[in-house]
Short mmCIF file of C-alpha atoms and ligand atoms in Angstrom, two decimals:
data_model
loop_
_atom_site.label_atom_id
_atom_site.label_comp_id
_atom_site.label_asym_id
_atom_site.label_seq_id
_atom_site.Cartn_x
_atom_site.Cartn_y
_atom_site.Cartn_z
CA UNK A 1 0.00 0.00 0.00
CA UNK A 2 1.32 3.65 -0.84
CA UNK A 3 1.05 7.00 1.13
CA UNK A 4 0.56 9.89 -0.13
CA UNK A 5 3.14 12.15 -0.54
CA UNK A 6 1.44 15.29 -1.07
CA UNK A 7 -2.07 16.09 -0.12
CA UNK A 8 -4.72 18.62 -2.01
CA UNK A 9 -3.81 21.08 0.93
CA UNK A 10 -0.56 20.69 0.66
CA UNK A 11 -0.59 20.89 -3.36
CA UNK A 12 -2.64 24.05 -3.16
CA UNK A 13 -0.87 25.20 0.15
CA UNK A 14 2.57 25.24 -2.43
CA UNK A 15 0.48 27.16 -5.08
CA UNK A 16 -0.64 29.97 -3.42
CA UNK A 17 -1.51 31.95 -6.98
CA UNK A 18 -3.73 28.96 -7.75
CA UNK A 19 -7.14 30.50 -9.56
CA UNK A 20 -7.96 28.05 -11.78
CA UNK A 21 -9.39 24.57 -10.64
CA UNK A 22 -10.57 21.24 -13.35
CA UNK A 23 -11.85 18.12 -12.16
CA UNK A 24 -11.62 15.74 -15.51
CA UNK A 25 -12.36 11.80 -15.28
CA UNK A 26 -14.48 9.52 -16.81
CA UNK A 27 -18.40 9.39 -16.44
CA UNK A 28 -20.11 9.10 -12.92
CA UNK A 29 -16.80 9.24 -11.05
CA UNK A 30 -17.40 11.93 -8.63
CA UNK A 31 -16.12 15.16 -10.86
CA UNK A 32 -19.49 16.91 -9.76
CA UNK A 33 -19.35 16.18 -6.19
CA UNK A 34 -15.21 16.94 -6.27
CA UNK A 35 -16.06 20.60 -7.66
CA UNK A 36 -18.77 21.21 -5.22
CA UNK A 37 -16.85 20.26 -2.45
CA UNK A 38 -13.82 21.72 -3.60
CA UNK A 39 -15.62 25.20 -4.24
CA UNK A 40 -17.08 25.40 -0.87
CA UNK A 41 -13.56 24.87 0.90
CA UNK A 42 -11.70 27.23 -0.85
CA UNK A 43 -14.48 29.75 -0.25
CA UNK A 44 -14.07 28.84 3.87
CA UNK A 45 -10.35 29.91 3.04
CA UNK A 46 -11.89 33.24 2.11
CA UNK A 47 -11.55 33.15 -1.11
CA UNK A 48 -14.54 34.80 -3.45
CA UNK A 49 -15.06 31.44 -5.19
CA UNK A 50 -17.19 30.89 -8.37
CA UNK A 51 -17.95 26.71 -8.95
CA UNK A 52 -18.96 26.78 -12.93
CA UNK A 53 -19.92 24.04 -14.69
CA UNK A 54 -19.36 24.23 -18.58
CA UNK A 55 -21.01 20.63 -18.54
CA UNK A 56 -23.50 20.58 -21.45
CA UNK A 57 -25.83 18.07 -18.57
CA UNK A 58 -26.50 19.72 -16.14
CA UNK A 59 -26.24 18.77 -12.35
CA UNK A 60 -25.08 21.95 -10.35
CA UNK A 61 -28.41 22.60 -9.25
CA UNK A 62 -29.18 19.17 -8.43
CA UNK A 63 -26.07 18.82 -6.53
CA UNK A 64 -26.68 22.04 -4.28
CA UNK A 65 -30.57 21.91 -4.27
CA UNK A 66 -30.74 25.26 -5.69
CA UNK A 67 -31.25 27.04 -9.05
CA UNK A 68 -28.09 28.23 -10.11
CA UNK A 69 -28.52 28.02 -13.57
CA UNK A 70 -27.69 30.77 -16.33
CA UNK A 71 -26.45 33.05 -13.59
CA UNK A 72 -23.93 32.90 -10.49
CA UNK A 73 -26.11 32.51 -7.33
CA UNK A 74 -24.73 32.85 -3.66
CA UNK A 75 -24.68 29.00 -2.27
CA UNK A 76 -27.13 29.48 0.38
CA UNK A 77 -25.54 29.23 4.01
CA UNK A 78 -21.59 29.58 2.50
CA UNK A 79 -19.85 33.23 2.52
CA UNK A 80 -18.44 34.09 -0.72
CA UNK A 81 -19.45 30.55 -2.81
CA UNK A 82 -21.37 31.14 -5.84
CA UNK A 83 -22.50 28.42 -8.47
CA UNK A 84 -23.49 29.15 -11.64
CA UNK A 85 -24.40 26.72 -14.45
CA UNK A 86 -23.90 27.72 -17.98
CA UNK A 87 -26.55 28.15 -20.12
CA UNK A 88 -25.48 26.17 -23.36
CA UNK A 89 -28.32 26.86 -25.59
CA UNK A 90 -27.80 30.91 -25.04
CA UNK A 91 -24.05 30.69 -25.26
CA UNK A 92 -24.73 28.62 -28.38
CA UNK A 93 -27.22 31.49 -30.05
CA UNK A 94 -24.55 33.87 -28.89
CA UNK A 95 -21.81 32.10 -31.01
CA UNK A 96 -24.08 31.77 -33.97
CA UNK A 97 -25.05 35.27 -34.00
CA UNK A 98 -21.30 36.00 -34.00
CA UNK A 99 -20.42 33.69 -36.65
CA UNK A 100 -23.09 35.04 -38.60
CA UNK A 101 -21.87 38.85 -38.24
CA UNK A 102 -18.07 37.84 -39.17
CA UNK A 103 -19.25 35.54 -42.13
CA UNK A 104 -20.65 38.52 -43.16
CA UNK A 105 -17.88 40.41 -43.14
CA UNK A 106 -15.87 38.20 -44.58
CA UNK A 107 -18.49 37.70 -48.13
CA UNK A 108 -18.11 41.59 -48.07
CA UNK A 109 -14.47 41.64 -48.32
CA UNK A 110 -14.71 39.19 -50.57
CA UNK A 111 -17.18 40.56 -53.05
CA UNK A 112 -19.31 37.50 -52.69
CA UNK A 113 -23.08 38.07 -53.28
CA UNK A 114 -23.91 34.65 -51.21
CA UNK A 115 -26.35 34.87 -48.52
CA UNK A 116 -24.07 33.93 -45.15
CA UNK A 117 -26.91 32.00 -44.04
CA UNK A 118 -25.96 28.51 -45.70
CA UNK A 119 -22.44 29.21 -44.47
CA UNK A 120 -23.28 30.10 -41.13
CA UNK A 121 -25.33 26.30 -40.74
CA UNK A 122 -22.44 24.54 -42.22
CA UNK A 123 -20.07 26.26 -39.46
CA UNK A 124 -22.41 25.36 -36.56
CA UNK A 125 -23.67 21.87 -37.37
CA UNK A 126 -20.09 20.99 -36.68
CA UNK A 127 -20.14 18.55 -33.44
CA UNK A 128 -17.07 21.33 -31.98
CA UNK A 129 -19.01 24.14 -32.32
CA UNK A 130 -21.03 23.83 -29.31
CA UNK A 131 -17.76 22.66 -27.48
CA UNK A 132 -16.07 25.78 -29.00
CA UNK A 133 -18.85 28.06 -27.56
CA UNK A 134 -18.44 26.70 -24.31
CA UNK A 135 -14.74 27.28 -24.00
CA UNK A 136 -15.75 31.04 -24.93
CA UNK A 137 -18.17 31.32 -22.16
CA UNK A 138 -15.56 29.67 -19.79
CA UNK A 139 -12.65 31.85 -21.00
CA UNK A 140 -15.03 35.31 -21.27
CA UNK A 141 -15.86 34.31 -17.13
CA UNK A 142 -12.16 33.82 -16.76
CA UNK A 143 -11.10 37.09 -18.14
CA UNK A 144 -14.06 38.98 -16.30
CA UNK A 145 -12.09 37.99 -13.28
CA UNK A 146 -14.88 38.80 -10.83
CA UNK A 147 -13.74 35.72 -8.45
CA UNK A 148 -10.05 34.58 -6.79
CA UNK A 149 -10.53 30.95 -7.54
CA UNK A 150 -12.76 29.25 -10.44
CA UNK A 151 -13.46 26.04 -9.84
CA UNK A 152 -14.88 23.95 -13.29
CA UNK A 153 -16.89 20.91 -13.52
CA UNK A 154 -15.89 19.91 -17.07
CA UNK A 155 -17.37 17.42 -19.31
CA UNK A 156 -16.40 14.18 -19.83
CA UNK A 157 -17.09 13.81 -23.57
CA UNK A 158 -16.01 17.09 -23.69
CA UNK A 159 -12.59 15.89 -22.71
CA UNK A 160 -11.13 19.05 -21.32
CA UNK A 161 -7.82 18.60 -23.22
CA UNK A 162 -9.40 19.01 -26.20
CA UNK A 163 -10.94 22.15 -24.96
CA UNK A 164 -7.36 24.20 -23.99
CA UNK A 165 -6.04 22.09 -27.02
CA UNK A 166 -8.29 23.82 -29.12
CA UNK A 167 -6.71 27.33 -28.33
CA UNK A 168 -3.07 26.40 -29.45
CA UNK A 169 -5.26 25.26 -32.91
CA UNK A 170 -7.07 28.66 -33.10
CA UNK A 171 -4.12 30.57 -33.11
CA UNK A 172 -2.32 28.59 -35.59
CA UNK A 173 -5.54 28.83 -37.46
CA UNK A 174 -6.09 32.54 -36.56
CA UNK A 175 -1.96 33.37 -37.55
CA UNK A 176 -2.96 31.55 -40.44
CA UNK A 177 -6.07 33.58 -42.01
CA UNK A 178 -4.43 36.70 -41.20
CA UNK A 179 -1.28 36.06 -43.34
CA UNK A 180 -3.99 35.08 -46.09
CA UNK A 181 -5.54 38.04 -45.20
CA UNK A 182 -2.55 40.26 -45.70
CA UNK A 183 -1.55 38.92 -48.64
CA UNK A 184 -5.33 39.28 -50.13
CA UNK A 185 -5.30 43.13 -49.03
CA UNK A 186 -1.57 43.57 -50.66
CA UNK A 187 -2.58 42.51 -53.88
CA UNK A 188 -5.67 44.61 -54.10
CA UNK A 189 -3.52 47.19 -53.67
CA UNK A 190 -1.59 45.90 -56.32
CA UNK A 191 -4.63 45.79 -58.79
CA UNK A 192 -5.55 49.22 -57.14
CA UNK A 193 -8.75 47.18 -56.77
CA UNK A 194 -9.56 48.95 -53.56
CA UNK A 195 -9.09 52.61 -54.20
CA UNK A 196 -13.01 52.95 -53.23
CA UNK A 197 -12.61 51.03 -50.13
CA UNK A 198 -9.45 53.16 -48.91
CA UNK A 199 -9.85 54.32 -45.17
CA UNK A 200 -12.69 51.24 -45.24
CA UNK A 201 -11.98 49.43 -41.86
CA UNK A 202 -11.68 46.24 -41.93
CA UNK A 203 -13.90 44.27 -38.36
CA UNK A 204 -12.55 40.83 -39.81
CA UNK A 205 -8.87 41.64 -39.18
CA UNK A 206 -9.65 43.66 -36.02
CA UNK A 207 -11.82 40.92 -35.01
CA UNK A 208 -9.22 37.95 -35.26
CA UNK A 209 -6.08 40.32 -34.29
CA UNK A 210 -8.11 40.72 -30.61
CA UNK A 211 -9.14 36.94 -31.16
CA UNK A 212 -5.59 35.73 -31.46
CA UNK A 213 -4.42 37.65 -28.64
CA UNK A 214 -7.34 36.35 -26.09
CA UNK A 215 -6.21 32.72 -26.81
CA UNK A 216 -2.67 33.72 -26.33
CA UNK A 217 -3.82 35.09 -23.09
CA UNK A 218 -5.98 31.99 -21.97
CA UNK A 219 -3.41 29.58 -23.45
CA UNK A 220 -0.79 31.35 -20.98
CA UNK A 221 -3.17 31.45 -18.02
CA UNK A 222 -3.98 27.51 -18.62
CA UNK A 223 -0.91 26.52 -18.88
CA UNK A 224 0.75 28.03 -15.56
CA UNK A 225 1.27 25.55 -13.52
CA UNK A 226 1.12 28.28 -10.38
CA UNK A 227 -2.36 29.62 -11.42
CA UNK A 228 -3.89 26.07 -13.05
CA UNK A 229 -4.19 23.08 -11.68
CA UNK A 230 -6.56 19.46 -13.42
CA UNK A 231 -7.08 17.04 -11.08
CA UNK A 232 -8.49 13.78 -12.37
CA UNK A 233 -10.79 11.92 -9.81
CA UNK A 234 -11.18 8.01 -10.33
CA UNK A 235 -12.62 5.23 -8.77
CA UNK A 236 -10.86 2.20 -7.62
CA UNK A 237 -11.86 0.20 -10.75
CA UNK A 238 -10.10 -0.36 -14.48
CA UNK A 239 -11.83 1.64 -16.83
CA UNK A 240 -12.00 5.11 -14.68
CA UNK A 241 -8.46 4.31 -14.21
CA UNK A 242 -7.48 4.01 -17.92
CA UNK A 243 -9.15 7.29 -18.62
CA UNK A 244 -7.34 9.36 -16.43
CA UNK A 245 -3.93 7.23 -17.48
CA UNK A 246 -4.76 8.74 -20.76
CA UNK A 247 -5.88 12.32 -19.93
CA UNK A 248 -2.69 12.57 -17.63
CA UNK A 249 -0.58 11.88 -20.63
CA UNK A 250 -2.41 13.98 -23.18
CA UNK A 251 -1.79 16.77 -20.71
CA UNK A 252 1.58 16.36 -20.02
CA UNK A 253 2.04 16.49 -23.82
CA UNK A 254 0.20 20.12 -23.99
CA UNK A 255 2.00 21.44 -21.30
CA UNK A 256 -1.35 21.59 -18.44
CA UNK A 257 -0.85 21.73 -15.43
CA UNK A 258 -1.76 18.48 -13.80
CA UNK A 259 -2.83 18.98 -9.66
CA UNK A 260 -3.01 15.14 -9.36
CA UNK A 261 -5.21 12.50 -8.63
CA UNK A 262 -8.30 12.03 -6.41
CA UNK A 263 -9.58 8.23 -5.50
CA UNK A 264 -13.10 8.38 -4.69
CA UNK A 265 -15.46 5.58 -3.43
CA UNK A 266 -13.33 3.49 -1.37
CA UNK A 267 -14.67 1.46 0.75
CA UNK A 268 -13.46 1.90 4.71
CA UNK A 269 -12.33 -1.32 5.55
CA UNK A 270 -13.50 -0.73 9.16
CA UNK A 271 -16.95 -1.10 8.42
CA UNK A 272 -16.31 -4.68 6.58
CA UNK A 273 -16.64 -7.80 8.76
CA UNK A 274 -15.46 -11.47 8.03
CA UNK A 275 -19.57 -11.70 7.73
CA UNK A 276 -20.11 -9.08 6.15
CA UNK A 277 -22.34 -10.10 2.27
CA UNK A 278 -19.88 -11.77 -0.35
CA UNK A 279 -20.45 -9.18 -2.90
CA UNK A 280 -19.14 -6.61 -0.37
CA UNK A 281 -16.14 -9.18 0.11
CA UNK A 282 -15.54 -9.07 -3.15
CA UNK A 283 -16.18 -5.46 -4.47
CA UNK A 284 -13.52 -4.85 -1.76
CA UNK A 285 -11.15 -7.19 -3.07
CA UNK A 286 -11.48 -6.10 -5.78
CA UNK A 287 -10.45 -2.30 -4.78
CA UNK A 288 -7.43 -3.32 -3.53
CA UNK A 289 -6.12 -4.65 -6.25
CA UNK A 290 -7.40 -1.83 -8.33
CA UNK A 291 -5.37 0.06 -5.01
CA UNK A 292 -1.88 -1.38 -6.02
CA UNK A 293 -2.74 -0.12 -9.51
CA UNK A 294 -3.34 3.31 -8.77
CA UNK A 295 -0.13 3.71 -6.14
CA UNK A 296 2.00 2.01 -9.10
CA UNK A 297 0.24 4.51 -11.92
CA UNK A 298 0.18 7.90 -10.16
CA UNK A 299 2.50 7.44 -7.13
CA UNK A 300 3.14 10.96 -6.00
CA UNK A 301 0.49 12.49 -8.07
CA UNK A 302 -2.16 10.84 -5.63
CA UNK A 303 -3.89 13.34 -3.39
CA UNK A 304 -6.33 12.11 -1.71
CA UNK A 305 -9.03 9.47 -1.30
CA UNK A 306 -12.34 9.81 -0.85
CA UNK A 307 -14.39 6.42 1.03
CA UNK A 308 -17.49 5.49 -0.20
CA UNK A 309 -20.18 7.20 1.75
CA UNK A 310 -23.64 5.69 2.75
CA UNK A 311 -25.59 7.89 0.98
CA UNK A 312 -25.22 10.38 -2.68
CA UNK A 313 -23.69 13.07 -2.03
CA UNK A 314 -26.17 15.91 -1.94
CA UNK A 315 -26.00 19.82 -0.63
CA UNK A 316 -23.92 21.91 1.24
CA UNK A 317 -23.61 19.41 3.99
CA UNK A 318 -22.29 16.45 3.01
CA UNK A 319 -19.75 18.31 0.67
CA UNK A 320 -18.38 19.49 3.91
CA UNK A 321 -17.89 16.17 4.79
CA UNK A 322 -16.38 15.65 1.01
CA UNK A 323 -14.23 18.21 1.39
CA UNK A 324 -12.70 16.94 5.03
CA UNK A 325 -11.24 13.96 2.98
CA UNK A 326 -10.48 15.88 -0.26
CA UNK A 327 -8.45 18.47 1.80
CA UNK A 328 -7.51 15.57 4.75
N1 ATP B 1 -17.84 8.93 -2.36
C1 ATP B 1 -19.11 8.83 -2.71
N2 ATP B 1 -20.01 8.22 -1.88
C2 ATP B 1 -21.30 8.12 -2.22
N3 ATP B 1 -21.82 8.59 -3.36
C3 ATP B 1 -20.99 9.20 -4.22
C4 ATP B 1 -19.61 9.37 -3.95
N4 ATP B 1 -19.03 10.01 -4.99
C5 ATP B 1 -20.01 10.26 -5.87
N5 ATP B 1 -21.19 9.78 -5.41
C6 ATP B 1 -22.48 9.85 -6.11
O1 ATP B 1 -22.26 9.32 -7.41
C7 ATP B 1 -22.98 10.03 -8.38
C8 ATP B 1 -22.02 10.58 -9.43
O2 ATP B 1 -21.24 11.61 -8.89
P1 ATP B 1 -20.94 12.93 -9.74
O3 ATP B 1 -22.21 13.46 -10.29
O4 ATP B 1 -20.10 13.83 -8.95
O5 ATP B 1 -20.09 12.27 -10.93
P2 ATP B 1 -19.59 12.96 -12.27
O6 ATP B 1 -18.23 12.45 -12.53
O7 ATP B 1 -19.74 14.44 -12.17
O8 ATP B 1 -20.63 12.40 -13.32
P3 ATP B 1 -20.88 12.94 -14.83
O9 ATP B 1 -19.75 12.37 -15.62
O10 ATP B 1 -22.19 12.34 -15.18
O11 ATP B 1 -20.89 14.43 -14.77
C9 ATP B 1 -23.74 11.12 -7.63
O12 ATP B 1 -25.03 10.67 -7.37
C10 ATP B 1 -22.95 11.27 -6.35
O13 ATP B 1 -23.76 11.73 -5.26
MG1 MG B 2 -20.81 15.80 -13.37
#
């Protein structure tokens, strides 16, 4: 059996310009609850703390038994601990309505006579559009800076890698387009195509100039490991395990900060008795070999483990209790 070598406390006691909190894992591992309980302890540190969940299914509310959805709400009963769910079908209008205007824009510069319409459905029936919106709502809560630590609930489909991954791909895309750009305007010039449209200001370029520089900004915030921090909760089991093996590594490759890793539903061995029902026997067998797998995997990155308690976890209460293990 291992020991942990450095705890969540610890971790975030060594990173005291931490702001930016993930949970990542598989499905139905305890990412919710992690947040939640998370949130509240860092706002009992007395930190203004906003919990956001950029998880296209929604359980914030659930979790807290309050409506926090579409805009940050005060948790009721915790000083400076707000929740806010984010409303994916507005964000999603939002980004369409923006697509729309710099489609426009772009048919204009063009010359092209084409109704943006049919372009602007082609652009957002792509399955990363509604991903991409979402990591503009995050980013535009991020750069509001209105709280001292964020703490996200991300999506597991949604693997969060791909989300910060995307904003090395939109500047590359970005630095691309306005070379393109540059050239296109250079050899109007040339064809002193544009004397009409001298002085004409050009939102496109403006537009992806301040683009490009927000994902420079947001890739350098995400990737500093003394202001970011994933952690990646598992259970005690294979497949949760495999996940994070993977997310770990895709990380390490993009240069993300990784906080470390959180074992949830363990059983307590105390409460097991040589009579206590087989399956329990067995399901705790089985967690310690699943145990040795996780000490030989992570090691040091482990940071705490959270038993299995004997009921969901559900408000303010018994993510207290969460937190007392994921801060032990
Ligand atoms: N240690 C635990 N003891 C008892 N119940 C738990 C524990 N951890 C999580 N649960 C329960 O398991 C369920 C899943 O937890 P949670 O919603 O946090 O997972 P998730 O990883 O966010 O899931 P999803 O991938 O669907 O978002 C919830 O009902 C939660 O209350
Ligand atoms: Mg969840």
């Amino acid at each position: 059996m291992g020991t942990i070598t450095q705890t969540t406390r610890q971790y975030v006691e060594a990173h005291p310009e931490l702001k930016y909190v993930f949970f990542g894992g598989k499905g139905g591992v305890g990412k919710t609850i992690m947040a939640g309980a998370a949130a509240l302890w860092f706002a009992q540190q007395g930190k203004k703390t906003l919990l956001a969940s950029t998880n296209p299914v929604h359980s914030l509310s659930n979790l807290l038994k309050q409506d926090v959805f579409g805009k940050p709400v005060l948790i009721s009963g915790e000083e400076g601990c707000y929740a806010l769910e984010i409303d994916t079908k507005e964000t999603i209008e939002h980004s369409k309505t923006e697509i729309r205007d710099k489609i426009g824009w772009f048919l204009k510069f063009a010359d092209i006579t084409v109704k943006a319409e049919e372009f602007v459905e082609s652009a957002t029936m792509n399955p990363a559009f509604e991903e991409s919106a979402m990591f503009e709502n995050m980013l535009d809560l991020i750069f509001r800076d209105e709280y001292e630590i964020y703490v996200f609930d991300t999506a597991p489909t949604a693997n969060a890698r791909r989300l910060l991954g995307m904003s090395k791909v939109y500047s590359l895309w970005v630095e691309k387009l306005l070379k393109s750009r540059g050239e296109a305007k250079e050899l109007r010039k040339k064809l002193s195509y544009s004397r009409k449209r001298k002085g004409e200001e050009d939102p496109l370029m403006d537009y992806l100039l301040q683009f490009k520089d927000r994902m420079a900004d947001a890739r350098g915030l995400l990737t500093d490991p003394e202001k970011t921090a994933f952690f990646f909760v598992t259970l005690p089991e294979s497949l949760p395990i495999a996940v994070i093996t993977r997310f770990i590594n895709w990380f390490h490759e993009f240069g993300i900060p990784i906080g470390g890793v959180i074992v949830n539903g363990l059983i307590e061995k105390e409460t097991v008795k040589p009579d206590s029902p087989e399956f329990v026997l067995n399901r705790v067998k089985m967690q310690e070999e699943h145990m040795e797998k996780i000490w030989q995997a992570f090691g040091d990155r482990n940071r705490a483990i959270v038993p299995l308690f004997e009921t969901e976890v559900q408000g303010p209460a018994m993510l207290n209790r969460t937190a007392q293990y994921l801060f032990a």
